[in-house]
Each structure stands twice: as structure tokens, then as C-alpha cells.
Amino acid sequence: MVEIVEFRVPAGNGRTLLVLGLETGASEHALYLAFSTFGPLYSVGVHQNAPVAGPGYYALVKFYSARDACKAQCACNQQSLFQKSPLKVYICTRQRPFPQQVLALNSYKCRELANHYLGFNGWSSRIITLQNISGFEEEENEEVTTSSRKQHSKYLCVQELTFPLYGVRTRGVGVAELHIDPNQEFLMDTNNIQKLAVHRALSDAFQKILILVLENGKVAVEYSSPQEDPIDCLTEEELKGLLQVTELSLSQLGPIEEEEISDLTMQ
């Protein structure tokens, strides 16, 4: 059987484990070390029991793969693992009345997932263009004042993602926008806005990729897009004709988490 792993926040039944019987002091790090041996984890959370359930703690461990979650449940149920008393581990199979919104992974988790299945040399990315597009909208709006222009910054990035062993290539687009509150003392610098656009472009490119995992552990990569993507159809020369190219490498930007600056940006 083949399992499909997407670069999205895992949703649906069978991917989340409910861990009961945690002793006081149990940490998310200990849970991560115990369960990550079965496959990559999206999240680990430790919570205090509800008053009706009595004292103690429980955890929710979310896998990307339902197959990995099943293996972990079979191996860890009724085992003490990192504490003296045994744990009770169940697979969450509760049906939700309404369909869940499918959310894209941020770029950090996309890289983490790709490195797990494909290795550090199994994929590469490069920036095709990174451009300040703040003035494009302002030129069309004659009512925009000079002062408001200084309080608005917007960058667009197009990034290419390549999987050389599988002959797969795709592109993603990311836009980062910042509106400055005149009463706000802290200002985000231009470099962080550029970084955010780059990371969003990489995340967007990964959304078109599927990882196919066989039972024997072998993997394949497929391109998947619900409709013809205009960015992927354009040649690099055509993109350069449409957008002004700014030379800036991903290594120059350095890593940044979207969550770290989400409270400073508004889109």
C-alpha cells in the first residue's frame, strides 16, 4: 500500500494519538523523543486533565503519517517509556461534523518533512525574483499621501523548488506586507519583510508536492496541482520580463519562522 504525505497541517482521523496517564513533570520533549522514532511529528502537546477526570496529565501527539501513528500506538500502549507507570495510548478516530480547513505548513516544517523523507540532498530551492511591489498599488491610487507610502511595505518573491532524483520542479509565490502604525515605536526592518516573502514562497511551492511512501520505506515524489499553474507554465525569461529581478540568495536571508513575526505583520 502507498501512503500519501502532503506538505500541509495533518488533518483527519488516524494521525493523532491520545496519551493518558502522564505523571507530573512529564515534558513535551520526552514525548517527542519517544514518539519521533516512529516517524516525523507535526506537534506534541501536554495538557492538564479536566477536573472531572481527576488529577494528572494527558498529551496529544500528531503525526504526518497515519501509518506511523498506528505503529507508535501498538508499540507504546501499556509501556512506561520515560516514566515509572505505563501509559495508555489510543488513536483518535473521532469524526468531526464539519470538514476541517486544510492549512499549509510553514516553510520550516516543510524543510523538516522533506529532509526526513528525501534527505538533505534530495531537494533544493532558489529564488527567481524578490521585488518590492509597494509602489504598484500606490501609483494606481492618486489619493495615497506621501506619509502613508512611508508606512507601507510589500514584497513579492517567486521561488523554484527542485527534486533532481525524481525530475520534479515547481514554483511558489509569496507576498509579505507590513502596515506601520504611526503610534507604534517598533518598526520591522526591510530584511525581515523580505525573509517572510521568501519563506511564504517556499511554503507555497511545497503545497504542490506529494510524497508517496511505500510499505518498504521507499518514497517517490509527484507534482500535484488542481489546475494549470501559470507560474509553473512560464519560463524564467518570461518571469524576468514580467518582474524586476533582485539578486539575493536564500543563504543571505537566513532562517526565520513566520510565527516569530506574525504579530508584527498584517495582510
PDB file of C-alpha atoms in Angstrom:
ATOM      1  CA  MET A   1       0.000   0.000   0.000  1.00  0.00           C
ATOM      2  CA  VAL A   2       1.033   3.575  -0.672  1.00  0.00           C
ATOM      3  CA  GLU A   3       0.511   6.396   1.788  1.00  0.00           C
ATOM      4  CA  ILE A   4       0.376   9.995   0.584  1.00  0.00           C
ATOM      5  CA  VAL A   5       2.074  12.629   2.726  1.00  0.00           C
ATOM      6  CA  GLU A   6       1.240  16.251   1.930  1.00  0.00           C
ATOM      7  CA  PHE A   7       3.032  19.422   2.982  1.00  0.00           C
ATOM      8  CA  ARG A   8       0.001  20.529   4.951  1.00  0.00           C
ATOM      9  CA  VAL A   9      -1.075  20.531   8.573  1.00  0.00           C
ATOM     10  CA  PRO A  10      -2.134  16.889   9.127  1.00  0.00           C
ATOM     11  CA  ALA A  11      -5.887  16.512   9.455  1.00  0.00           C
ATOM     12  CA  GLY A  12      -8.392  13.682   9.548  1.00  0.00           C
ATOM     13  CA  ASN A  13      -8.585  10.520  11.576  1.00  0.00           C
ATOM     14  CA  GLY A  14      -5.743   8.207  12.445  1.00  0.00           C
ATOM     15  CA  ARG A  15      -2.873  10.704  12.645  1.00  0.00           C
ATOM     16  CA  THR A  16      -3.262  11.857  16.249  1.00  0.00           C
ATOM     17  CA  LEU A  17      -2.519   9.815  19.376  1.00  0.00           C
ATOM     18  CA  LEU A  18      -4.108  10.411  22.761  1.00  0.00           C
ATOM     19  CA  VAL A  19      -1.659   9.577  25.554  1.00  0.00           C
ATOM     20  CA  LEU A  20      -3.167   9.083  29.025  1.00  0.00           C
ATOM     21  CA  GLY A  21      -1.583   8.506  32.417  1.00  0.00           C
ATOM     22  CA  LEU A  22       1.229  11.026  32.261  1.00  0.00           C
ATOM     23  CA  GLU A  23       2.911  11.653  35.580  1.00  0.00           C
ATOM     24  CA  THR A  24       3.539  15.126  36.962  1.00  0.00           C
ATOM     25  CA  GLY A  25       6.588  16.647  35.326  1.00  0.00           C
ATOM     26  CA  ALA A  26       6.219  14.815  32.012  1.00  0.00           C
ATOM     27  CA  SER A  27       7.608  17.066  29.308  1.00  0.00           C
ATOM     28  CA  GLU A  28       6.818  17.563  25.643  1.00  0.00           C
ATOM     29  CA  HIS A  29      10.482  16.919  24.909  1.00  0.00           C
ATOM     30  CA  ALA A  30      10.329  13.457  26.491  1.00  0.00           C
ATOM     31  CA  LEU A  31       7.219  12.628  24.481  1.00  0.00           C
ATOM     32  CA  TYR A  32       8.838  13.914  21.304  1.00  0.00           C
ATOM     33  CA  LEU A  33      11.909  11.729  21.816  1.00  0.00           C
ATOM     34  CA  ALA A  34       9.756   8.661  22.483  1.00  0.00           C
ATOM     35  CA  PHE A  35       7.338   9.005  19.567  1.00  0.00           C
ATOM     36  CA  SER A  36       9.517  10.618  16.886  1.00  0.00           C
ATOM     37  CA  THR A  37      11.369   7.304  16.499  1.00  0.00           C
ATOM     38  CA  PHE A  38       8.284   6.063  14.593  1.00  0.00           C
ATOM     39  CA  GLY A  39       8.112   8.954  12.159  1.00  0.00           C
ATOM     40  CA  PRO A  40       8.129  12.757  11.839  1.00  0.00           C
ATOM     41  CA  LEU A  41       5.823  14.620  14.211  1.00  0.00           C
ATOM     42  CA  TYR A  42       3.839  17.747  13.489  1.00  0.00           C
ATOM     43  CA  SER A  43       3.157  18.632  17.118  1.00  0.00           C
ATOM     44  CA  VAL A  44       3.262  17.403  20.714  1.00  0.00           C
ATOM     45  CA  GLY A  45       1.151  18.980  23.430  1.00  0.00           C
ATOM     46  CA  VAL A  46       0.827  18.188  27.142  1.00  0.00           C
ATOM     47  CA  HIS A  47      -2.375  19.263  28.914  1.00  0.00           C
ATOM     48  CA  GLN A  48      -3.808  19.018  32.409  1.00  0.00           C
ATOM     49  CA  ASN A  49      -6.762  16.685  32.867  1.00  0.00           C
ATOM     50  CA  ALA A  50     -10.226  18.160  33.194  1.00  0.00           C
ATOM     51  CA  PRO A  51     -11.467  18.312  36.815  1.00  0.00           C
ATOM     52  CA  VAL A  52     -13.986  15.504  36.197  1.00  0.00           C
ATOM     53  CA  ALA A  53     -11.162  13.193  35.044  1.00  0.00           C
ATOM     54  CA  GLY A  54      -9.136  13.595  38.224  1.00  0.00           C
ATOM     55  CA  PRO A  55      -5.566  14.836  38.701  1.00  0.00           C
ATOM     56  CA  GLY A  56      -2.967  14.141  36.085  1.00  0.00           C
ATOM     57  CA  TYR A  57      -1.991  14.998  32.547  1.00  0.00           C
ATOM     58  CA  TYR A  58      -2.601  13.807  29.008  1.00  0.00           C
ATOM     59  CA  ALA A  59      -0.927  14.505  25.675  1.00  0.00           C
ATOM     60  CA  LEU A  60      -1.863  14.803  22.024  1.00  0.00           C
ATOM     61  CA  VAL A  61       0.812  13.624  19.592  1.00  0.00           C
ATOM     62  CA  LYS A  62       0.138  14.420  15.946  1.00  0.00           C
ATOM     63  CA  PHE A  63       1.927  12.549  13.135  1.00  0.00           C
ATOM     64  CA  TYR A  64       2.040  13.396   9.437  1.00  0.00           C
ATOM     65  CA  SER A  65       1.512   9.715   8.617  1.00  0.00           C
ATOM     66  CA  ALA A  66      -1.392   7.560   9.819  1.00  0.00           C
ATOM     67  CA  ARG A  67       0.808   4.500   9.317  1.00  0.00           C
ATOM     68  CA  ASP A  68       3.469   5.895  11.659  1.00  0.00           C
ATOM     69  CA  ALA A  69       0.811   6.779  14.239  1.00  0.00           C
ATOM     70  CA  CYS A  70      -0.540   3.212  14.144  1.00  0.00           C
ATOM     71  CA  LYS A  71       2.936   1.745  14.656  1.00  0.00           C
ATOM     72  CA  ALA A  72       3.566   4.077  17.582  1.00  0.00           C
ATOM     73  CA  GLN A  73       0.259   3.191  19.229  1.00  0.00           C
ATOM     74  CA  CYS A  74       0.909  -0.545  19.003  1.00  0.00           C
ATOM     75  CA  ALA A  75       4.451  -0.240  20.351  1.00  0.00           C
ATOM     76  CA  CYS A  76       3.856   2.305  23.128  1.00  0.00           C
ATOM     77  CA  ASN A  77       0.485   1.345  24.592  1.00  0.00           C
ATOM     78  CA  GLN A  78       0.822  -0.040  28.139  1.00  0.00           C
ATOM     79  CA  GLN A  79       4.547   0.793  28.144  1.00  0.00           C
ATOM     80  CA  SER A  80       6.179   3.024  30.756  1.00  0.00           C
ATOM     81  CA  LEU A  81       8.592   4.599  28.237  1.00  0.00           C
ATOM     82  CA  PHE A  82      10.089   7.563  30.154  1.00  0.00           C
ATOM     83  CA  GLN A  83       8.184   7.187  33.460  1.00  0.00           C
ATOM     84  CA  LYS A  84       7.505   4.533  36.105  1.00  0.00           C
ATOM     85  CA  SER A  85       3.827   3.839  35.389  1.00  0.00           C
ATOM     86  CA  PRO A  86       2.603   2.554  31.988  1.00  0.00           C
ATOM     87  CA  LEU A  87       0.897   4.851  29.530  1.00  0.00           C
ATOM     88  CA  LYS A  88      -2.363   4.312  27.725  1.00  0.00           C
ATOM     89  CA  VAL A  89      -2.081   5.265  24.061  1.00  0.00           C
ATOM     90  CA  TYR A  90      -5.101   5.490  21.756  1.00  0.00           C
ATOM     91  CA  ILE A  91      -5.595   6.522  18.149  1.00  0.00           C
ATOM     92  CA  CYS A  92      -8.023   9.438  17.846  1.00  0.00           C
ATOM     93  CA  THR A  93     -10.805   8.423  15.476  1.00  0.00           C
ATOM     94  CA  ARG A  94     -13.472  10.954  16.381  1.00  0.00           C
ATOM     95  CA  GLN A  95     -15.445  12.122  13.366  1.00  0.00           C
ATOM     96  CA  ARG A  96     -15.922  15.868  13.073  1.00  0.00           C
ATOM     97  CA  PRO A  97     -19.347  17.129  11.955  1.00  0.00           C
ATOM     98  CA  PHE A  98     -17.866  19.684   9.580  1.00  0.00           C
ATOM     99  CA  PRO A  99     -14.899  19.395   7.206  1.00  0.00           C
ATOM    100  CA  GLN A 100     -11.691  20.888   8.545  1.00  0.00           C
ATOM    101  CA  GLN A 101      -9.880  23.640   6.716  1.00  0.00           C
ATOM    102  CA  VAL A 102      -6.666  22.374   5.139  1.00  0.00           C
ATOM    103  CA  LEU A 103      -3.781  24.603   6.226  1.00  0.00           C
ATOM    104  CA  ALA A 104      -0.377  24.914   4.594  1.00  0.00           C
ATOM    105  CA  LEU A 105       2.761  24.099   6.560  1.00  0.00           C
ATOM    106  CA  ASN A 106       5.148  26.921   7.270  1.00  0.00           C
ATOM    107  CA  SER A 107       8.481  26.765   5.466  1.00  0.00           C
ATOM    108  CA  TYR A 108      10.429  25.452   8.473  1.00  0.00           C
ATOM    109  CA  LYS A 109       8.201  22.392   8.835  1.00  0.00           C
ATOM    110  CA  CYS A 110       8.206  21.878   5.050  1.00  0.00           C
ATOM    111  CA  ARG A 111      12.001  21.666   5.068  1.00  0.00           C
ATOM    112  CA  GLU A 112      11.929  19.389   8.110  1.00  0.00           C
ATOM    113  CA  LEU A 113       9.474  16.993   6.429  1.00  0.00           C
ATOM    114  CA  ALA A 114      11.347  16.997   3.105  1.00  0.00           C
ATOM    115  CA  ASN A 115      14.668  16.309   4.837  1.00  0.00           C
ATOM    116  CA  HIS A 116      13.162  13.349   6.717  1.00  0.00           C
ATOM    117  CA  TYR A 117      11.834  11.562   3.644  1.00  0.00           C
ATOM    118  CA  LEU A 118      14.267  12.736   0.960  1.00  0.00           C
ATOM    119  CA  GLY A 119      17.463  13.651   2.794  1.00  0.00           C
ATOM    120  CA  PHE A 120      19.257  16.980   2.782  1.00  0.00           C
ATOM    121  CA  ASN A 121      20.439  16.446  -0.796  1.00  0.00           C
ATOM    122  CA  GLY A 122      17.088  15.241  -2.118  1.00  0.00           C
ATOM    123  CA  TRP A 123      15.776  18.697  -2.919  1.00  0.00           C
ATOM    124  CA  SER A 124      16.933  22.262  -3.496  1.00  0.00           C
ATOM    125  CA  SER A 125      15.434  25.719  -3.850  1.00  0.00           C
ATOM    126  CA  ARG A 126      16.443  29.008  -5.402  1.00  0.00           C
ATOM    127  CA  ILE A 127      14.987  32.495  -5.604  1.00  0.00           C
ATOM    128  CA  ILE A 128      13.968  33.608  -9.074  1.00  0.00           C
ATOM    129  CA  THR A 129      12.874  37.080  -8.063  1.00  0.00           C
ATOM    130  CA  LEU A 130      12.403  39.145  -4.929  1.00  0.00           C
ATOM    131  CA  GLN A 131      10.857  42.530  -5.612  1.00  0.00           C
ATOM    132  CA  ASN A 132       9.460  45.469  -3.725  1.00  0.00           C
ATOM    133  CA  ILE A 133       5.942  45.937  -5.122  1.00  0.00           C
ATOM    134  CA  SER A 134       4.806  48.595  -2.655  1.00  0.00           C
ATOM    135  CA  GLY A 135       4.514  51.322  -5.267  1.00  0.00           C
ATOM    136  CA  PHE A 136       2.440  49.372  -7.782  1.00  0.00           C
ATOM    137  CA  GLU A 137      -0.838  49.829  -5.921  1.00  0.00           C
ATOM    138  CA  GLU A 138       0.014  53.353  -4.796  1.00  0.00           C
ATOM    139  CA  GLU A 139       0.569  54.537  -8.357  1.00  0.00           C
ATOM    140  CA  GLU A 140      -2.973  53.448  -9.215  1.00  0.00           C
ATOM    141  CA  ASN A 141      -4.431  55.286  -6.222  1.00  0.00           C
ATOM    142  CA  GLU A 142      -3.890  59.026  -6.553  1.00  0.00           C
ATOM    143  CA  GLU A 143      -5.370  59.665  -3.106  1.00  0.00           C
ATOM    144  CA  VAL A 144      -2.491  57.955  -1.317  1.00  0.00           C
ATOM    145  CA  THR A 145      -0.489  60.531   0.586  1.00  0.00           C
ATOM    146  CA  THR A 146       3.277  60.712   0.862  1.00  0.00           C
ATOM    147  CA  SER A 147       3.191  59.940   4.563  1.00  0.00           C
ATOM    148  CA  SER A 148       1.105  56.788   4.091  1.00  0.00           C
ATOM    149  CA  ARG A 149       3.539  55.490   1.464  1.00  0.00           C
ATOM    150  CA  LYS A 150       6.283  55.525   4.038  1.00  0.00           C
ATOM    151  CA  GLN A 151       4.117  53.395   6.327  1.00  0.00           C
ATOM    152  CA  HIS A 152       3.513  50.608   3.816  1.00  0.00           C
ATOM    153  CA  SER A 153       5.962  47.972   2.560  1.00  0.00           C
ATOM    154  CA  LYS A 154       5.162  44.979   0.351  1.00  0.00           C
ATOM    155  CA  TYR A 155       7.473  42.376  -1.202  1.00  0.00           C
ATOM    156  CA  LEU A 156       6.817  39.594  -3.692  1.00  0.00           C
ATOM    157  CA  CYS A 157       9.007  36.520  -4.083  1.00  0.00           C
ATOM    158  CA  VAL A 158       8.988  33.740  -6.673  1.00  0.00           C
ATOM    159  CA  GLN A 159      10.980  30.683  -5.652  1.00  0.00           C
ATOM    160  CA  GLU A 160      11.749  27.463  -7.512  1.00  0.00           C
ATOM    161  CA  LEU A 161      11.775  24.043  -5.849  1.00  0.00           C
ATOM    162  CA  THR A 162      13.603  21.119  -7.486  1.00  0.00           C
ATOM    163  CA  PHE A 163      13.707  17.369  -6.762  1.00  0.00           C
ATOM    164  CA  PRO A 164      16.531  16.180  -9.061  1.00  0.00           C
ATOM    165  CA  LEU A 165      16.204  12.422  -8.397  1.00  0.00           C
ATOM    166  CA  TYR A 166      12.543  12.474  -9.430  1.00  0.00           C
ATOM    167  CA  GLY A 167      12.640  15.016 -12.251  1.00  0.00           C
ATOM    168  CA  VAL A 168      10.082  17.221 -10.477  1.00  0.00           C
ATOM    169  CA  ARG A 169      10.195  21.006 -10.424  1.00  0.00           C
ATOM    170  CA  THR A 170       7.709  23.622  -9.276  1.00  0.00           C
ATOM    171  CA  ARG A 171       7.491  27.241  -8.172  1.00  0.00           C
ATOM    172  CA  GLY A 172       5.813  29.137  -5.390  1.00  0.00           C
ATOM    173  CA  VAL A 173       4.803  32.735  -4.816  1.00  0.00           C
ATOM    174  CA  GLY A 174       4.949  34.565  -1.517  1.00  0.00           C
ATOM    175  CA  VAL A 175       3.885  38.085  -0.566  1.00  0.00           C
ATOM    176  CA  ALA A 176       4.717  39.849   2.690  1.00  0.00           C
ATOM    177  CA  GLU A 177       3.116  43.143   3.594  1.00  0.00           C
ATOM    178  CA  LEU A 178       3.618  45.483   6.521  1.00  0.00           C
ATOM    179  CA  HIS A 179       1.414  48.383   7.574  1.00  0.00           C
ATOM    180  CA  ILE A 180       3.068  50.593  10.162  1.00  0.00           C
ATOM    181  CA  ASP A 181       1.011  52.101  12.948  1.00  0.00           C
ATOM    182  CA  PRO A 182       2.168  55.733  13.339  1.00  0.00           C
ATOM    183  CA  ASN A 183       1.841  55.352  17.109  1.00  0.00           C
ATOM    184  CA  GLN A 184       3.945  52.191  17.172  1.00  0.00           C
ATOM    185  CA  GLU A 185       7.546  52.658  18.175  1.00  0.00           C
ATOM    186  CA  PHE A 186       8.902  49.313  16.904  1.00  0.00           C
ATOM    187  CA  LEU A 187       9.386  49.008  13.156  1.00  0.00           C
ATOM    188  CA  MET A 188      10.166  45.799  11.333  1.00  0.00           C
ATOM    189  CA  ASP A 189      13.169  46.267   9.056  1.00  0.00           C
ATOM    190  CA  THR A 190      13.098  45.565   5.336  1.00  0.00           C
ATOM    191  CA  ASN A 191      15.198  42.415   5.644  1.00  0.00           C
ATOM    192  CA  ASN A 192      12.562  40.677   7.770  1.00  0.00           C
ATOM    193  CA  ILE A 193       9.822  41.553   5.277  1.00  0.00           C
ATOM    194  CA  GLN A 194      11.947  40.049   2.508  1.00  0.00           C
ATOM    195  CA  LYS A 195      12.607  36.934   4.568  1.00  0.00           C
ATOM    196  CA  LEU A 196       8.915  36.459   5.209  1.00  0.00           C
ATOM    197  CA  ALA A 197       8.120  36.715   1.484  1.00  0.00           C
ATOM    198  CA  VAL A 198      10.835  34.151   0.722  1.00  0.00           C
ATOM    199  CA  HIS A 199       9.578  31.683   3.305  1.00  0.00           C
ATOM    200  CA  ARG A 200       5.999  32.031   2.139  1.00  0.00           C
ATOM    201  CA  ALA A 201       7.085  31.392  -1.452  1.00  0.00           C
ATOM    202  CA  LEU A 202       8.888  28.203  -0.392  1.00  0.00           C
ATOM    203  CA  SER A 203       5.836  27.022   1.550  1.00  0.00           C
ATOM    204  CA  ASP A 204       3.613  27.744  -1.467  1.00  0.00           C
ATOM    205  CA  ALA A 205       5.894  25.674  -3.738  1.00  0.00           C
ATOM    206  CA  PHE A 206       5.804  22.689  -1.363  1.00  0.00           C
ATOM    207  CA  GLN A 207       1.974  22.701  -1.420  1.00  0.00           C
ATOM    208  CA  LYS A 208       2.095  21.337  -4.984  1.00  0.00           C
ATOM    209  CA  ILE A 209       4.224  18.342  -3.966  1.00  0.00           C
ATOM    210  CA  LEU A 210       3.127  14.904  -2.754  1.00  0.00           C
ATOM    211  CA  ILE A 211       5.398  12.334  -1.127  1.00  0.00           C
ATOM    212  CA  LEU A 212       4.365   8.724  -1.808  1.00  0.00           C
ATOM    213  CA  VAL A 213       5.584   6.352   0.904  1.00  0.00           C
ATOM    214  CA  LEU A 214       5.622   2.595   0.242  1.00  0.00           C
ATOM    215  CA  GLU A 215       5.352  -0.035   2.971  1.00  0.00           C
ATOM    216  CA  ASN A 216       9.004  -0.956   2.467  1.00  0.00           C
ATOM    217  CA  GLY A 217      10.026   2.633   3.253  1.00  0.00           C
ATOM    218  CA  LYS A 218      10.838   3.715  -0.301  1.00  0.00           C
ATOM    219  CA  VAL A 219       9.485   7.079  -1.390  1.00  0.00           C
ATOM    220  CA  ALA A 220       8.525   8.850  -4.600  1.00  0.00           C
ATOM    221  CA  VAL A 221       7.734  12.479  -5.360  1.00  0.00           C
ATOM    222  CA  GLU A 222       4.856  13.692  -7.514  1.00  0.00           C
ATOM    223  CA  TYR A 223       3.743  17.109  -8.700  1.00  0.00           C
ATOM    224  CA  SER A 224       0.102  17.788  -7.856  1.00  0.00           C
ATOM    225  CA  SER A 225      -1.829  20.917  -8.750  1.00  0.00           C
ATOM    226  CA  PRO A 226      -5.636  21.042  -9.110  1.00  0.00           C
ATOM    227  CA  GLN A 227      -5.351  23.256 -12.161  1.00  0.00           C
ATOM    228  CA  GLU A 228      -2.710  24.527 -14.526  1.00  0.00           C
ATOM    229  CA  ASP A 229      -0.447  26.827 -12.556  1.00  0.00           C
ATOM    230  CA  PRO A 230       0.563  29.961 -14.528  1.00  0.00           C
ATOM    231  CA  ILE A 231       3.749  30.422 -12.516  1.00  0.00           C
ATOM    232  CA  ASP A 232       4.941  26.907 -13.382  1.00  0.00           C
ATOM    233  CA  CYS A 233       3.991  27.336 -17.039  1.00  0.00           C
ATOM    234  CA  LEU A 234       6.065  30.493 -17.526  1.00  0.00           C
ATOM    235  CA  THR A 235       9.720  30.224 -18.445  1.00  0.00           C
ATOM    236  CA  GLU A 236      12.299  32.024 -16.333  1.00  0.00           C
ATOM    237  CA  GLU A 237      12.849  34.513 -19.167  1.00  0.00           C
ATOM    238  CA  GLU A 238       9.129  35.259 -19.245  1.00  0.00           C
ATOM    239  CA  LEU A 239       9.122  35.781 -15.490  1.00  0.00           C
ATOM    240  CA  LYS A 240      12.063  38.147 -15.766  1.00  0.00           C
ATOM    241  CA  GLY A 241      10.165  40.041 -18.409  1.00  0.00           C
ATOM    242  CA  LEU A 242       7.243  40.492 -16.052  1.00  0.00           C
ATOM    243  CA  LEU A 243       9.128  41.174 -12.852  1.00  0.00           C
ATOM    244  CA  GLN A 244      12.249  43.096 -11.992  1.00  0.00           C
ATOM    245  CA  VAL A 245      14.780  40.612 -10.632  1.00  0.00           C
ATOM    246  CA  THR A 246      16.660  41.375  -7.442  1.00  0.00           C
ATOM    247  CA  GLU A 247      19.788  39.279  -6.854  1.00  0.00           C
ATOM    248  CA  LEU A 248      19.525  37.851  -3.351  1.00  0.00           C
ATOM    249  CA  SER A 249      20.280  34.285  -2.285  1.00  0.00           C
ATOM    250  CA  LEU A 250      18.377  32.294   0.330  1.00  0.00           C
ATOM    251  CA  SER A 251      21.584  31.780   2.321  1.00  0.00           C
ATOM    252  CA  GLN A 252      21.911  35.549   2.669  1.00  0.00           C
ATOM    253  CA  LEU A 253      18.464  35.780   4.199  1.00  0.00           C
ATOM    254  CA  GLY A 254      18.915  33.108   6.834  1.00  0.00           C
ATOM    255  CA  PRO A 255      16.142  31.147   8.527  1.00  0.00           C
ATOM    256  CA  ILE A 256      13.108  32.828  10.004  1.00  0.00           C
ATOM    257  CA  GLU A 257       9.857  31.471  11.373  1.00  0.00           C
ATOM    258  CA  GLU A 258       6.601  33.052  10.220  1.00  0.00           C
ATOM    259  CA  GLU A 259       5.285  32.716  13.762  1.00  0.00           C
ATOM    260  CA  GLU A 260       8.120  34.875  15.079  1.00  0.00           C
ATOM    261  CA  ILE A 261       6.876  37.949  13.243  1.00  0.00           C
ATOM    262  CA  SER A 262       3.223  37.184  12.580  1.00  0.00           C
ATOM    263  CA  ASP A 263       2.214  39.621  15.298  1.00  0.00           C
ATOM    264  CA  LEU A 264       4.162  42.372  13.524  1.00  0.00           C
ATOM    265  CA  THR A 265       2.669  41.859  10.045  1.00  0.00           C
ATOM    266  CA  MET A 266      -0.829  42.385   8.716  1.00  0.00           C
ATOM    267  CA  GLN A 267      -2.009  41.154   5.345  1.00  0.00           C
TER     268      GLN A 267
END
